[in-house]
Short mmCIF file of C-alpha atoms in Angstrom, two decimals:
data_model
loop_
_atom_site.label_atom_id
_atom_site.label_comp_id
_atom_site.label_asym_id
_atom_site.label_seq_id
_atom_site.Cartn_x
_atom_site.Cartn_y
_atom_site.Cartn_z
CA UNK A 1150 46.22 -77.85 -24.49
CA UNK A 1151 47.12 -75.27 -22.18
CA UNK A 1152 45.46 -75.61 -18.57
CA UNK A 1153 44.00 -72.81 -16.71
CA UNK A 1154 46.04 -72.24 -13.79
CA UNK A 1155 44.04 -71.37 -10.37
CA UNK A 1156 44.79 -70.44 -7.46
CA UNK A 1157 42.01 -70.79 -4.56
CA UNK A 1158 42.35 -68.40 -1.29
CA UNK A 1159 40.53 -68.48 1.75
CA UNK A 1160 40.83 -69.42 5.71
CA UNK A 1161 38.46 -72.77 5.16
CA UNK A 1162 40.58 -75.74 4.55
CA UNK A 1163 38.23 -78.06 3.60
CA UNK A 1164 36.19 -76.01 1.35
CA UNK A 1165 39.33 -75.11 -0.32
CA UNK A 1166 40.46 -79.05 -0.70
CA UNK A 1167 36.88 -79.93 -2.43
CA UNK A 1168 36.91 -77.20 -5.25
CA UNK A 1169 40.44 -78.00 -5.84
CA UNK A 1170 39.65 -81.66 -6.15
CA UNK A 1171 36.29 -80.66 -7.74
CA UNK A 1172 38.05 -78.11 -10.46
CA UNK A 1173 40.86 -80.30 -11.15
CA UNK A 1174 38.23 -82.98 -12.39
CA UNK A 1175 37.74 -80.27 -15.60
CA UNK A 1176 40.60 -81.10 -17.79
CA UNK A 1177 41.05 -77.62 -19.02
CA UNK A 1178 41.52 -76.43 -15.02
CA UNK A 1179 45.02 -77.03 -12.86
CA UNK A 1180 44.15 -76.11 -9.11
CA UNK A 1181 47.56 -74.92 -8.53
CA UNK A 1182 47.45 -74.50 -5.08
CA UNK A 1183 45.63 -73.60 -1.87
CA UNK A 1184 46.58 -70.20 0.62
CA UNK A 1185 45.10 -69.30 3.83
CA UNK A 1186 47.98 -67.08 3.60
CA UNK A 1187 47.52 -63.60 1.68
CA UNK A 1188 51.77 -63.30 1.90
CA UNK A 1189 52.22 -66.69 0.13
CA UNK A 1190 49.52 -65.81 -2.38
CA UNK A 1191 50.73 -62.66 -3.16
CA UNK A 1192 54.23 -64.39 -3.70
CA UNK A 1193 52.44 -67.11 -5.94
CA UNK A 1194 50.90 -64.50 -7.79
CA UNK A 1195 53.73 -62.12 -8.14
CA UNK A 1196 55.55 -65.34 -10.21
CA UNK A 1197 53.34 -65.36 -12.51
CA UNK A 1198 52.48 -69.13 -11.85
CA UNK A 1199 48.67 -68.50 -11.77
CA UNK A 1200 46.13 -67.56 -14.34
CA UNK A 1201 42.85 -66.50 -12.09
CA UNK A 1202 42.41 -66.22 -8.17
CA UNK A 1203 39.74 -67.89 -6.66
CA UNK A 1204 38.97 -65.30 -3.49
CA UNK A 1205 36.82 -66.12 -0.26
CA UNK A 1206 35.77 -62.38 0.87
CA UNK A 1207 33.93 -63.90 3.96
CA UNK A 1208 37.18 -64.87 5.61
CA UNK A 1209 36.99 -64.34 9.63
CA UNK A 1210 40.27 -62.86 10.50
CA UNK A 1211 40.85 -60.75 7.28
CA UNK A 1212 39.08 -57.98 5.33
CA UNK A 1213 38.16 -59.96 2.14
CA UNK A 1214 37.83 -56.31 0.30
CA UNK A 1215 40.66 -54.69 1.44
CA UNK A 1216 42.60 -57.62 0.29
CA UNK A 1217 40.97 -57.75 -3.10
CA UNK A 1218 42.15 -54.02 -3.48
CA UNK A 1219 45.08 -54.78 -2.55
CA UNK A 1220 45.89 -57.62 -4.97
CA UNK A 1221 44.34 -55.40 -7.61
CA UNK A 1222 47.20 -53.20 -7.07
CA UNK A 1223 49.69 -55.62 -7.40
CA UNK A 1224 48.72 -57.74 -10.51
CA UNK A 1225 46.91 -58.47 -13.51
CA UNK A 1226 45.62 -61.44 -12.74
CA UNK A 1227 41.54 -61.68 -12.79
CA UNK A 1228 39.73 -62.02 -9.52
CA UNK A 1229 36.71 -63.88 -9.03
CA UNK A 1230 35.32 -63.64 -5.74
CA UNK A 1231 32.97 -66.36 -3.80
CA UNK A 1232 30.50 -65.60 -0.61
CA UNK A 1233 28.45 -67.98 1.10
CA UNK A 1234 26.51 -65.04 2.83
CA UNK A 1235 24.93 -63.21 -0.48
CA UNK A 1236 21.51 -61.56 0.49
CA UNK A 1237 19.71 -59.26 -1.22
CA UNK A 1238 20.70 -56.69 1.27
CA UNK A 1239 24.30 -57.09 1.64
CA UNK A 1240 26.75 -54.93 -1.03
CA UNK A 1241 29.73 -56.74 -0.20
CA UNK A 1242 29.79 -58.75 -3.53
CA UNK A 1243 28.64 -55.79 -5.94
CA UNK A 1244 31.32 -53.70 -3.89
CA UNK A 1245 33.76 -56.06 -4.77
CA UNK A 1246 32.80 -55.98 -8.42
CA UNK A 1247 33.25 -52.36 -8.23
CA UNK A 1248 36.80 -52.77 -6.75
CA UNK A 1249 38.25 -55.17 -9.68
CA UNK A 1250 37.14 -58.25 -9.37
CA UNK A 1251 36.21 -59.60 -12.85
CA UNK A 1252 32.93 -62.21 -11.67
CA UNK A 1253 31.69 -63.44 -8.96
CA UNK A 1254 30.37 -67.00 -7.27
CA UNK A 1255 28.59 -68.79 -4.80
CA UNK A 1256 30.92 -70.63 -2.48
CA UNK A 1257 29.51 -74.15 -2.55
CA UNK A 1258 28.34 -75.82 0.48
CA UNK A 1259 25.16 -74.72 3.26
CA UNK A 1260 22.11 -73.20 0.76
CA UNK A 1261 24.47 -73.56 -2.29
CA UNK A 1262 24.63 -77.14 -3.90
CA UNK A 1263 28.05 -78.73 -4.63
CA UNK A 1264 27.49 -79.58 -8.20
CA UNK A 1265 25.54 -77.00 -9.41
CA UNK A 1266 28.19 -74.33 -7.78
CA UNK A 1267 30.93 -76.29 -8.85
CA UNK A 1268 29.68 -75.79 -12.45
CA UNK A 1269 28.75 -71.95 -12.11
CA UNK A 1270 32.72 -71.47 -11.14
CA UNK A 1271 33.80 -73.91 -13.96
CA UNK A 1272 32.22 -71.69 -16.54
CA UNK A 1273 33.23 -68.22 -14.93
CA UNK A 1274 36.53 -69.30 -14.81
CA UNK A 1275 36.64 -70.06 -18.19
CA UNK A 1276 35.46 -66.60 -18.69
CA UNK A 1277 37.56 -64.68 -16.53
CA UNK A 1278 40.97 -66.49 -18.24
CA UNK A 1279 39.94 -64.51 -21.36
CA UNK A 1280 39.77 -60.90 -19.63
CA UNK A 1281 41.85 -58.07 -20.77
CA UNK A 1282 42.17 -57.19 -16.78
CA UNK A 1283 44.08 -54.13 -17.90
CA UNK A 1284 41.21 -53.08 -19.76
CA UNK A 1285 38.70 -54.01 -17.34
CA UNK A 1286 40.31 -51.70 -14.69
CA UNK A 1287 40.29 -48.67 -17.45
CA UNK A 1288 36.58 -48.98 -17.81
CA UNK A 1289 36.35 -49.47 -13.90
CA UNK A 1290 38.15 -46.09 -12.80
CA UNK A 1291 36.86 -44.33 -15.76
CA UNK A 1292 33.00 -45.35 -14.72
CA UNK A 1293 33.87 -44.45 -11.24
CA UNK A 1294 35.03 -40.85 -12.11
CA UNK A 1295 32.19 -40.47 -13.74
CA UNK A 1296 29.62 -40.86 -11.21
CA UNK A 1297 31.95 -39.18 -8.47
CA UNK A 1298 31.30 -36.34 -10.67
CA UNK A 1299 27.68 -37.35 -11.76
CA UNK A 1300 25.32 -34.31 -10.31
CA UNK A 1301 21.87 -35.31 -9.15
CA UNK A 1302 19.33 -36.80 -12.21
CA UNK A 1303 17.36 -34.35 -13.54
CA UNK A 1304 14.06 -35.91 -14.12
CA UNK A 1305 14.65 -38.42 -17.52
CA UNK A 1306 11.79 -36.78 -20.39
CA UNK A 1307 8.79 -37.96 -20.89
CA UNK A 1308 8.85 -39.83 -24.92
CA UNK A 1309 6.80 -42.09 -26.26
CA UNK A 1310 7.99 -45.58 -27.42
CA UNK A 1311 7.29 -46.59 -30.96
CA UNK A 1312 5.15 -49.32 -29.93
CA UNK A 1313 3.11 -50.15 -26.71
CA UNK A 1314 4.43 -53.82 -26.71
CA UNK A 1315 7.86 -53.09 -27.38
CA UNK A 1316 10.88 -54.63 -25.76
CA UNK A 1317 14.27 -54.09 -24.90
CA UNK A 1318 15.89 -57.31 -23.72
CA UNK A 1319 19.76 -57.63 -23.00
CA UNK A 1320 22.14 -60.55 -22.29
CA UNK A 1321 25.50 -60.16 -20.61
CA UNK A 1322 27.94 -61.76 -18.27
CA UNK A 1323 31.49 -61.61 -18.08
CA UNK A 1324 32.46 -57.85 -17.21
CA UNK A 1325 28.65 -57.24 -17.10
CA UNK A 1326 28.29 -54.90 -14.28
CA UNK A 1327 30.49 -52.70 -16.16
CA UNK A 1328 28.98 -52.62 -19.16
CA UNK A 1329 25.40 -51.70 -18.08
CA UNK A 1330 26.54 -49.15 -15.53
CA UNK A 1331 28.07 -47.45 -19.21
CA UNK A 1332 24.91 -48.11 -21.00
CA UNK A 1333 22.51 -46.78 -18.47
CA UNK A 1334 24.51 -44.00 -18.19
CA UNK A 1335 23.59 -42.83 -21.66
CA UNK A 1336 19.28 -43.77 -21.32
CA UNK A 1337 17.94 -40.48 -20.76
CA UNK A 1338 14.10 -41.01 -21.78
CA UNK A 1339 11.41 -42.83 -20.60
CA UNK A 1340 11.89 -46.01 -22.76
CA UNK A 1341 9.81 -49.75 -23.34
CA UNK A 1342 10.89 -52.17 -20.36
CA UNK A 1343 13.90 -53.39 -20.27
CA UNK A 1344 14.73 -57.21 -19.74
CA UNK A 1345 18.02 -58.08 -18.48
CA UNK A 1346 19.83 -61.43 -17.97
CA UNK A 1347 23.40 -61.28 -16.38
CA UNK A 1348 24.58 -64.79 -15.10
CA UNK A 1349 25.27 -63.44 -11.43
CA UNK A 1350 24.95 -65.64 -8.45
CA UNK A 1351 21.83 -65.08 -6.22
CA UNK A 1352 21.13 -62.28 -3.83
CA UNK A 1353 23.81 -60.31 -5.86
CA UNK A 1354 21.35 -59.35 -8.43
CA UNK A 1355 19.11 -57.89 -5.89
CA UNK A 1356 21.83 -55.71 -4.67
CA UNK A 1357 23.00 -55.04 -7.81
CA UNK A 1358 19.70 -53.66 -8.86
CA UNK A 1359 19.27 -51.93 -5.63
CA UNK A 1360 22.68 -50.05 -6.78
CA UNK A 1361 22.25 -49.24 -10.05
CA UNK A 1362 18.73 -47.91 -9.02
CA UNK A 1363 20.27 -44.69 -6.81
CA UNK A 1364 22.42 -43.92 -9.84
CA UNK A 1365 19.92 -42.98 -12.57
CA UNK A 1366 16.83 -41.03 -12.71
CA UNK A 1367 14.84 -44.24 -13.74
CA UNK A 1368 13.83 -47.59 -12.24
CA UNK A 1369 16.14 -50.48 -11.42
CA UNK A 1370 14.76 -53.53 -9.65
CA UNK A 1371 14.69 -57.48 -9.35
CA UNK A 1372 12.06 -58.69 -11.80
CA UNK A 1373 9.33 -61.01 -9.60
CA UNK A 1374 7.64 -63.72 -11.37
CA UNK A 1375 3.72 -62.41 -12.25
CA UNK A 1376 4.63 -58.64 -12.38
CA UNK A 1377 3.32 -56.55 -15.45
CA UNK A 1378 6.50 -54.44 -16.40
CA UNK A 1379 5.79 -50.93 -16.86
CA UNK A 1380 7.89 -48.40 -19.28
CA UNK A 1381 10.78 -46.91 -18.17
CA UNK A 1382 11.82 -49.55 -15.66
CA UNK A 1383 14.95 -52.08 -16.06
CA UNK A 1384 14.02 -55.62 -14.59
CA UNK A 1385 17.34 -57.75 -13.64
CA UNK A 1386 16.50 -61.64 -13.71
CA UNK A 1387 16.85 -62.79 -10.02
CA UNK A 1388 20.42 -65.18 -9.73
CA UNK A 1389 20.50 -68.93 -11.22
CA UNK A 1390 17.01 -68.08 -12.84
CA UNK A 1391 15.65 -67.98 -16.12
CA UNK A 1392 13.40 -64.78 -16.81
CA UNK A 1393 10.60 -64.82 -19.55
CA UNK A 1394 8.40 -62.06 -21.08
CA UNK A 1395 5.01 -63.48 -21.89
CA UNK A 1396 1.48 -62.17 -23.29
CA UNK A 1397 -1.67 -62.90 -21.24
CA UNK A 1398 -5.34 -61.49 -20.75
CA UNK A 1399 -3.49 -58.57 -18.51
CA UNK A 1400 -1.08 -57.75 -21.11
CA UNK A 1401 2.69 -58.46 -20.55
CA UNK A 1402 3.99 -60.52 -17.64
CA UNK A 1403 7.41 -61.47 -16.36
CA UNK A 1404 7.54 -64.94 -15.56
CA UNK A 1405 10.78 -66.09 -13.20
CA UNK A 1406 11.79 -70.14 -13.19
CA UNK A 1407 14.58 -71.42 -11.55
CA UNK A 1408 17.65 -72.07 -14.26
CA UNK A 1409 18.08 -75.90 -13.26
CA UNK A 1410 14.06 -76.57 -12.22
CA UNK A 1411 13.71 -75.33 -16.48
CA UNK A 1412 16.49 -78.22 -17.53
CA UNK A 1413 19.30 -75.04 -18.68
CA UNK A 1414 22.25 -76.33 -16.58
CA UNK A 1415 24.34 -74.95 -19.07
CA UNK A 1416 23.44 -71.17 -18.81
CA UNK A 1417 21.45 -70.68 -22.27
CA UNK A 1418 19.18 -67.43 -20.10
CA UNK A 1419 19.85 -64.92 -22.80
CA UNK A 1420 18.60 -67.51 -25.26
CA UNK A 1421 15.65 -68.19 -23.62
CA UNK A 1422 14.98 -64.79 -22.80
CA UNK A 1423 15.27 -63.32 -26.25
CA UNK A 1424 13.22 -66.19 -27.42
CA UNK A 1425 10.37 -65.39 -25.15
CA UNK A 1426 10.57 -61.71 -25.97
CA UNK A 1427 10.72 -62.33 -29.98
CA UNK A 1428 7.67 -64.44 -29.48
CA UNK A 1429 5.99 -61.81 -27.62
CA UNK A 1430 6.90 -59.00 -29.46
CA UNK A 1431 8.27 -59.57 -32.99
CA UNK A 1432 9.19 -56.78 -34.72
CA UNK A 1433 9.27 -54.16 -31.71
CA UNK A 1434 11.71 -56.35 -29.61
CA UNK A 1435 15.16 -55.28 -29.78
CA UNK A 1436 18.07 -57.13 -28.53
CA UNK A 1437 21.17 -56.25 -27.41
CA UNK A 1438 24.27 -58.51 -26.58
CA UNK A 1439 26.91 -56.94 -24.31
CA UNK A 1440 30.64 -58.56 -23.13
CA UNK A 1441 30.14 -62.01 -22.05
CA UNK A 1442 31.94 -65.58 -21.90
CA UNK A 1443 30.06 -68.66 -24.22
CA UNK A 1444 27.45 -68.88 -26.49
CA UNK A 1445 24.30 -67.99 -24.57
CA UNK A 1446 22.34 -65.43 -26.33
CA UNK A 1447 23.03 -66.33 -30.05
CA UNK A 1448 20.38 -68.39 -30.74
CA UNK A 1449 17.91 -66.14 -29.13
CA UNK A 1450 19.18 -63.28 -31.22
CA UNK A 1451 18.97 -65.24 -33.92
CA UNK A 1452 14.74 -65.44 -32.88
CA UNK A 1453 14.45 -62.04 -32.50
CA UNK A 1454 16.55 -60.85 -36.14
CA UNK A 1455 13.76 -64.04 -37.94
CA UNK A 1456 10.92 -62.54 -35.96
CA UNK A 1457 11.75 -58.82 -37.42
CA UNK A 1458 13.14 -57.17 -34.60
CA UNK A 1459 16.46 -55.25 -34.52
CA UNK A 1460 19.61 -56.90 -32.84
CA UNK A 1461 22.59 -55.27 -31.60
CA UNK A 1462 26.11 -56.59 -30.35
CA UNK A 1463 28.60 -54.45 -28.16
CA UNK A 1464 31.88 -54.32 -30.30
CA UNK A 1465 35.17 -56.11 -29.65
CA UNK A 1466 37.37 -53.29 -29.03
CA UNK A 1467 35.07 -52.32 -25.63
CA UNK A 1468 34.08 -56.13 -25.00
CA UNK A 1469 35.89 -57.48 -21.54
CA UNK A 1470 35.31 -60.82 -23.43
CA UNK A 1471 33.96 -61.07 -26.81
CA UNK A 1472 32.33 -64.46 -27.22
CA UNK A 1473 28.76 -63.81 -26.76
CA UNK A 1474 28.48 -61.00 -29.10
CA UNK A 1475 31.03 -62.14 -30.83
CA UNK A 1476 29.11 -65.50 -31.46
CA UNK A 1477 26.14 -63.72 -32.49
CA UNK A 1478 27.71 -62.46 -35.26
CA UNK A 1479 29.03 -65.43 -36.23
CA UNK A 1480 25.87 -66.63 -37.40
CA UNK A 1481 25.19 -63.67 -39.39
CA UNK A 1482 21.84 -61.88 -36.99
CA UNK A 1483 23.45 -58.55 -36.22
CA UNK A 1484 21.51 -55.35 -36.93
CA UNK A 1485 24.41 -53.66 -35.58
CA UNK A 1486 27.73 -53.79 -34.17
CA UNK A 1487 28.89 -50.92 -31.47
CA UNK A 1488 30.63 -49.66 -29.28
CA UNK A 1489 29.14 -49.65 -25.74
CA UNK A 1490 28.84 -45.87 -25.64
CA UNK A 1491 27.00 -45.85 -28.53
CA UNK A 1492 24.30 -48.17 -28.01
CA UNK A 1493 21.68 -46.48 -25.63
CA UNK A 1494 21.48 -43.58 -27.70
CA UNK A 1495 20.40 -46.11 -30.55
CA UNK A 1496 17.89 -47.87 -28.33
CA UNK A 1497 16.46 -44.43 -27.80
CA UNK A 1498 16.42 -43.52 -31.74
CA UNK A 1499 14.69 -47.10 -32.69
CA UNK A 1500 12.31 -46.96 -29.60
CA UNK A 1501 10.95 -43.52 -30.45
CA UNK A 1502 11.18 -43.33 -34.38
CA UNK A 1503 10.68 -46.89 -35.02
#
């Protein structure tokens, strides 16, 4: 079996030494080395002797984002960048998603537990070996054209959903960020609330909502645990949680638990989400799974197809990493398979039509 060559860089020695020693533990993982030095890690990378790059962007003597640029200049090689300061204010992590780096990570140690970060950069890892980085950038650039040219919103129309308890929830993770800035770009009517689960770190999703919320007409926000979602409005699950849609005597409410508290160390959100949601809603749930690394989501599209509703799967040839949608079809629950800039305007067709 082939190991996954990784390289870690950043300017704390001893927090570099532990996830080496921590990684290495994961027999599919080779910690090939440790930099503090951007020279020697651009030479390491340059050689071709690594397979992803572990980057620190809250190094104190060097611009963590212009050096992510920079390396995205010089090589293929996927990027997955780790911050011990993530707050739901700061950008500096969605910013570097936006720059080319394929995931991102809690660095372990202070408010972030060892084990359980440990894990969270085990499984991105996996993912981000399995990027087509040359297609990743494509999609970058050609998403950031677009909204360099994007004109104000014009106010989104006012259409009614098929169904007052209808549902739109989406799982993705790998290359996510891309993929629902593309989406979203083609929702242009007030639509049923949208659920979405997207295996990023805490804090980020916070600022990640707060982003995608000045670039379309319509709602973006954290989901908080007791809200009643309204229509038209996205809800991102807050980091390391698990989100759930649930009926009570007020109608619809979000309910938020923390991923580990609810026993899902291994990252099944999606599933758990679409479960809730095909519980909730049957027949008017709809579920969409976009590029992602693993399995998580299958299952719960597999509720949601039994309980009537209609399931859709972002196609391989626009997928950063096909294994989520791609498992999902697998097991034979796919409404539909297509390409990402296809799928909002189908959303819109099955949420106002039926």
């Amino acid at each position: 079996m082939k190991k996954i060559r990784v390289l870690i860089m950043g300017d704390s020695s001893v927090v570099c030494s532990m996830l080496s020693r921590e990684l290495s533990a994961y027999r599919e993982i080779s910690a090939e080395g440790i930099s503090c030095n951007p020279y020697s890690a651009r030479d390491k990378i340059k050689e071709d002797e690594i397979d992803v790059l572990l980057l620190d962007i809250d190094m104190r003597n060097m611009n963590g984002l212009a050096l992510l640029k920079s390396i995205t200049k010089l090589t293929l090689v996927p990027v997955i960048v780790m911050s011990s300061l993530i707050t739901s204010g700061d950008q500096t992590v969605v910013q570097a998603l936006e720059l080319g780096a394929v995931d991102a990570a809690c660095k372990p140690g202070g408010p972030f537990p060892v084990k359980e970060t440990v894990g969270d950069l085990y499984r991105k890892i996996q993912g981000a070996s399995a990027v087509s980085v040359w297609k990743f950038y494509k999609t970058a650039h050609r998403l950031n054209d677009f909204f360099r040219n994007k004109k104000n919103a014009e106010p989104v129309k006012l259409l009614n959903p098929a169904a007052d308890n209808s549902f739109v929830v989406i799982g993705t993770s790998t290359g996510g960020v891309l993929a629902l800035e593309e989406l979203f770009s083609g929702f242009s009517s007030v639509f049923p609330p949208v659920f979405v689960v997207t295996h990023m770190p805490p804090g980020v999703t916070a600022s990640l909502a707060g982003r995608l919320d000045r670039l379309y007409a319509f709602h973006v926000k954290e989901a908080q645990d007791g809200e009643n979602p309204v229509k038209g409005t996205v809800y991102l699950s807050p980091g390391w949680s698990t989100m759930l849609v649930d009926r009570s005597d007020t109608g619809t409410v979000i309910r938020i638990k923390n991923r580990y508290a609810a026993g899902n160390n291994e990252c099944h959100t999606a599933d758990m989400l679409f479960m809730s949601a095909a519980e909730s809603a049957g027949k008017n749930c709809i579920a969409v799974l976009l590029t992602g690394t693993g399995v998580d989501g299958a299952a719960g599209m597999k509720a949601v197809h039994d309980a009537g509703g209609w399931t859709i799967v972002q196609d391989k040839r626009t997928c950063i990493v096909y294994d989520m949608p791609g498992t999902a079809v697998t097991l034979g629950v796919v409404s539909e398979i297509l390409p990402i800039n296809e799928i909002a305007e189908r959303i819109e067709k099955k949420t106002t039509s039926g």
